[in-house]
Amino acid sequence: GKSSGLSTSSSAELASASSQDTPVISVTKALAQLQSTPFNRSCAECRSPLLDSSQIFVSFTPSLAELPSAPHVQSAVGEFSFHHEAFAPPGTRSKNRREPMDPATRATELVGGFGVFVCAACAAAHKSLGSTIAEVHSPIDTSWWTPEQVDFLLKAGGNARSWQVFEKYMPESWQKRRPNNASTHAQRQIFVRTKYDALAFLTPR
C-alpha cells in the first residue's frame, strides 16, 4: 500500500511483520499525527473541542476478518446455513459459498469503515454499539494499538471522512439532533446508532 510517510522509531514501538503486506509504522508517531489533524481536534459527533488528552478516544470499525467470530454473527451464519442446507434446491448447496455477513458490516465494508476521534461522552455512546460495529480505545495507551489498526486509521480518513460519508445525506431534522455538551447519553446513543449501525445517512432517501 501507499506509504504513510512516517519514519519508524525503535523496535519496541513496532510489531513484528509476519509478511511483506504487514504495515510497519511507528504507532506513537502515527497516533500523534492523527490527533494533530485539524478535523480530529473536535469530536466527530458533538463537535466539542478535544483539549484534554485524557478525555480523547478513538472509535473505529473492527477488523472485518475478526467479525465472523462475534456471537451474533456466528449465530446468524449458523441459522442461515441450516436453512440453506435443508431447503436449498438440488445442486445449489455449495461448500465454497461465502458466509453471509451482517448487513451493517457489509455496508461499512463497502464504504471502507470509519475511524474517528470522539470525546469521552460520545465514546461511551460508541461503546454501546457493540464490539462488532465499533472498537473504542484511548490513543494515549499506545501499547494497546497494533500497526495494522493504526494503518487502518490512517486510511480511514478520520473525522472529515466520517462527516463526508456517514453524514452525506443527513437531513436537516437530524442535523438539529446532533449531540452537544448538554446532550444525555441516550441522545448521543440514538445519534451514533442511527449513523453507524442503521447507516441512515449513507444514501439519499
Tab-separated table of C-alpha atoms in Angstrom:
chain	number	residue	atom	x	y	z
A	1	GLY	CA	0.000	0.000	0.000
A	2	LYS	CA	0.942	3.670	-0.185
A	3	SER	CA	3.481	4.702	2.413
A	4	SER	CA	2.161	6.870	5.210
A	5	GLY	CA	5.358	8.925	5.084
A	6	LEU	CA	6.042	8.341	8.774
A	7	SER	CA	9.514	7.464	9.960
A	8	THR	CA	9.971	4.379	12.065
A	9	SER	CA	11.298	4.539	15.605
A	10	SER	CA	12.767	1.973	17.960
A	11	SER	CA	11.841	-1.668	17.505
A	12	ALA	CA	9.978	-1.534	20.814
A	13	GLU	CA	7.283	0.529	19.122
A	14	LEU	CA	6.906	-1.762	16.177
A	15	ALA	CA	5.083	-5.044	15.913
A	16	SER	CA	6.972	-7.773	14.118
A	17	ALA	CA	5.989	-8.064	10.468
A	18	SER	CA	4.744	-11.531	9.590
A	19	SER	CA	4.675	-10.789	5.854
A	20	GLN	CA	5.592	-8.096	3.354
A	21	ASP	CA	1.983	-6.884	3.423
A	22	THR	CA	2.039	-6.217	7.179
A	23	PRO	CA	2.208	-2.452	7.762
A	24	VAL	CA	5.298	-1.389	9.693
A	25	ILE	CA	4.780	2.060	11.166
A	26	SER	CA	5.515	3.969	14.340
A	27	VAL	CA	2.357	3.596	16.390
A	28	THR	CA	3.168	6.539	18.666
A	29	LYS	CA	4.012	8.944	15.855
A	30	ALA	CA	1.053	7.876	13.729
A	31	LEU	CA	-1.449	8.448	16.550
A	32	ALA	CA	0.151	11.825	17.299
A	33	GLN	CA	-0.104	12.797	13.645
A	34	LEU	CA	-3.758	11.794	13.508
A	35	GLN	CA	-4.575	13.780	16.646
A	36	SER	CA	-2.860	16.874	15.239
A	37	THR	CA	-5.078	16.877	12.135
A	38	PRO	CA	-7.433	19.894	12.396
A	39	PHE	CA	-10.647	17.931	11.823
A	40	ASN	CA	-9.646	15.416	14.508
A	41	ARG	CA	-9.291	18.145	17.133
A	42	SER	CA	-13.037	18.221	17.707
A	43	CYS	CA	-15.417	15.361	18.473
A	44	ALA	CA	-16.758	13.610	15.386
A	45	GLU	CA	-20.268	13.606	16.861
A	46	CYS	CA	-20.890	16.623	19.139
A	47	ARG	CA	-18.091	18.733	17.581
A	48	SER	CA	-16.843	19.811	21.022
A	49	PRO	CA	-13.101	20.707	21.127
A	50	LEU	CA	-10.829	17.834	22.140
A	51	LEU	CA	-8.445	19.555	24.533
A	52	ASP	CA	-7.860	17.179	27.450
A	53	SER	CA	-5.866	14.195	26.192
A	54	SER	CA	-7.325	12.002	28.952
A	55	GLN	CA	-10.804	12.646	27.551
A	56	ILE	CA	-9.998	11.810	23.914
A	57	PHE	CA	-10.924	8.427	22.434
A	58	VAL	CA	-10.745	6.753	19.062
A	59	SER	CA	-13.633	4.684	17.709
A	60	PHE	CA	-13.075	2.559	14.639
A	61	THR	CA	-14.524	-0.277	12.609
A	62	PRO	CA	-13.025	-3.536	13.943
A	63	SER	CA	-11.131	-5.780	11.562
A	64	LEU	CA	-13.625	-7.440	9.243
A	65	ALA	CA	-11.552	-10.587	9.460
A	66	GLU	CA	-12.447	-10.860	13.150
A	67	LEU	CA	-16.184	-10.311	12.789
A	68	PRO	CA	-17.290	-13.869	11.911
A	69	SER	CA	-16.242	-14.952	15.409
A	70	ALA	CA	-18.648	-12.489	17.028
A	71	PRO	CA	-21.542	-14.365	18.709
A	72	HIS	CA	-24.442	-12.692	16.900
A	73	VAL	CA	-22.766	-13.016	13.508
A	74	GLN	CA	-21.799	-16.617	14.193
A	75	SER	CA	-25.387	-17.389	15.213
A	76	ALA	CA	-26.776	-15.768	12.076
A	77	VAL	CA	-24.335	-17.705	9.896
A	78	GLY	CA	-25.300	-20.965	11.593
A	79	GLU	CA	-29.009	-20.340	11.185
A	80	PHE	CA	-28.592	-19.407	7.529
A	81	SER	CA	-26.502	-22.495	6.845
A	82	PHE	CA	-29.086	-24.765	8.488
A	83	HIS	CA	-31.976	-23.402	6.415
A	84	HIS	CA	-29.899	-23.357	3.255
A	85	GLU	CA	-28.910	-26.992	3.563
A	86	ALA	CA	-32.458	-28.010	4.479
A	87	PHE	CA	-34.367	-26.169	1.791
A	88	ALA	CA	-31.963	-25.192	-0.989
A	89	PRO	CA	-32.722	-26.710	-4.426
A	90	PRO	CA	-30.522	-29.623	-5.505
A	91	GLY	CA	-27.169	-28.565	-6.853
A	92	THR	CA	-27.061	-25.220	-5.032
A	93	ARG	CA	-25.507	-26.393	-1.774
A	94	SER	CA	-22.023	-25.119	-2.484
A	95	LYS	CA	-19.492	-25.656	0.249
A	96	ASN	CA	-17.448	-22.813	-1.219
A	97	ARG	CA	-20.139	-20.162	-0.888
A	98	ARG	CA	-19.291	-17.028	1.025
A	99	GLU	CA	-20.757	-16.953	4.514
A	100	PRO	CA	-23.437	-14.289	4.963
A	101	MET	CA	-22.343	-11.085	6.630
A	102	ASP	CA	-24.232	-8.828	8.976
A	103	PRO	CA	-25.861	-6.102	6.782
A	104	ALA	CA	-24.260	-3.227	8.698
A	105	THR	CA	-20.887	-4.960	8.468
A	106	ARG	CA	-21.287	-5.447	4.741
A	107	ALA	CA	-22.253	-1.805	4.242
A	108	THR	CA	-19.316	-0.476	6.246
A	109	GLU	CA	-17.036	-2.814	4.310
A	110	LEU	CA	-18.250	-1.255	1.064
A	111	VAL	CA	-17.579	2.303	2.264
A	112	GLY	CA	-14.316	1.372	3.963
A	113	GLY	CA	-15.341	1.636	7.602
A	114	PHE	CA	-14.633	4.546	9.929
A	115	GLY	CA	-12.002	5.762	12.351
A	116	VAL	CA	-12.957	8.826	14.366
A	117	PHE	CA	-11.803	10.889	17.331
A	118	VAL	CA	-14.503	11.499	19.925
A	119	CYS	CA	-14.959	12.969	23.397
A	120	ALA	CA	-15.466	10.772	26.462
A	121	ALA	CA	-19.251	11.213	26.442
A	122	CYS	CA	-19.613	10.258	22.787
A	123	ALA	CA	-17.083	7.443	23.264
A	124	ALA	CA	-19.473	5.897	25.781
A	125	ALA	CA	-22.221	6.054	23.153
A	126	HIS	CA	-19.911	4.417	20.602
A	127	LYS	CA	-19.138	1.605	23.046
A	128	SER	CA	-22.857	0.896	23.312
A	129	LEU	CA	-22.860	-0.011	19.609
A	130	GLY	CA	-21.064	-3.244	20.455
A	131	SER	CA	-17.626	-4.518	19.501
A	132	THR	CA	-18.768	-5.790	16.094
A	133	ILE	CA	-19.517	-2.229	14.980
A	134	ALA	CA	-17.052	-0.108	16.939
A	135	GLU	CA	-13.886	-0.596	18.955
A	136	VAL	CA	-13.192	2.308	21.317
A	137	HIS	CA	-9.796	2.968	22.869
A	138	SER	CA	-7.659	5.798	24.155
A	139	PRO	CA	-4.859	6.970	21.846
A	140	ILE	CA	-2.714	7.605	24.926
A	141	ASP	CA	-2.208	3.898	25.654
A	142	THR	CA	-0.065	3.168	22.612
A	143	SER	CA	0.783	-0.305	23.942
A	144	TRP	CA	-2.740	-1.443	23.069
A	145	TRP	CA	-2.593	-0.412	19.394
A	146	THR	CA	-1.226	-2.634	16.661
A	147	PRO	CA	0.436	-1.277	13.498
A	148	GLU	CA	-2.429	-2.788	11.474
A	149	GLN	CA	-5.051	-0.848	13.426
A	150	VAL	CA	-3.146	2.420	13.155
A	151	ASP	CA	-2.580	1.818	9.454
A	152	PHE	CA	-6.352	1.421	9.103
A	153	LEU	CA	-6.908	4.720	10.952
A	154	LEU	CA	-4.506	6.473	8.595
A	155	LYS	CA	-6.515	5.215	5.631
A	156	ALA	CA	-9.962	5.722	7.180
A	157	GLY	CA	-9.854	9.493	6.769
A	158	GLY	CA	-10.636	10.467	10.356
A	159	ASN	CA	-13.480	12.771	11.322
A	160	ALA	CA	-13.514	14.586	7.993
A	161	ARG	CA	-14.325	11.435	6.054
A	162	SER	CA	-16.868	10.371	8.658
A	163	TRP	CA	-18.774	13.592	8.023
A	164	GLN	CA	-18.409	13.292	4.244
A	165	VAL	CA	-19.503	9.647	4.033
A	166	PHE	CA	-21.586	8.687	7.073
A	167	GLU	CA	-23.374	12.053	7.187
A	168	LYS	CA	-23.532	12.724	3.455
A	169	TYR	CA	-27.344	12.639	3.265
A	170	MET	CA	-28.176	13.667	6.811
A	171	PRO	CA	-31.444	15.658	6.711
A	172	GLU	CA	-31.778	18.988	8.472
A	173	SER	CA	-34.011	17.397	11.109
A	174	TRP	CA	-31.106	15.158	12.164
A	175	GLN	CA	-28.580	17.969	11.917
A	176	LYS	CA	-30.602	19.628	14.669
A	177	ARG	CA	-30.395	16.420	16.717
A	178	ARG	CA	-26.596	16.349	16.625
A	179	PRO	CA	-25.322	15.929	20.201
A	180	ASN	CA	-23.919	18.906	22.083
A	181	ASN	CA	-22.370	19.456	25.509
A	182	ALA	CA	-25.797	19.275	27.160
A	183	SER	CA	-26.885	16.041	25.430
A	184	THR	CA	-27.675	12.974	27.521
A	185	HIS	CA	-26.115	9.582	26.965
A	186	ALA	CA	-29.386	8.355	25.450
A	187	GLN	CA	-29.423	11.208	22.931
A	188	ARG	CA	-25.839	10.541	21.907
A	189	GLN	CA	-26.557	6.826	21.677
A	190	ILE	CA	-29.511	7.349	19.332
A	191	PHE	CA	-27.414	9.608	17.106
A	192	VAL	CA	-24.414	7.292	16.735
A	193	ARG	CA	-26.577	4.186	16.321
A	194	THR	CA	-28.526	5.874	13.546
A	195	LYS	CA	-25.287	6.988	11.910
A	196	TYR	CA	-23.064	3.904	12.223
A	197	ASP	CA	-25.433	0.979	12.842
A	198	ALA	CA	-28.529	1.872	10.820
A	199	LEU	CA	-26.317	3.772	8.333
A	200	ALA	CA	-29.296	6.039	7.750
A	201	PHE	CA	-27.326	8.852	6.131
A	202	LEU	CA	-25.195	6.906	3.637
A	203	THR	CA	-27.690	7.120	0.799
A	204	PRO	CA	-30.473	9.560	-0.147
A	205	ARG	CA	-33.967	8.689	0.989
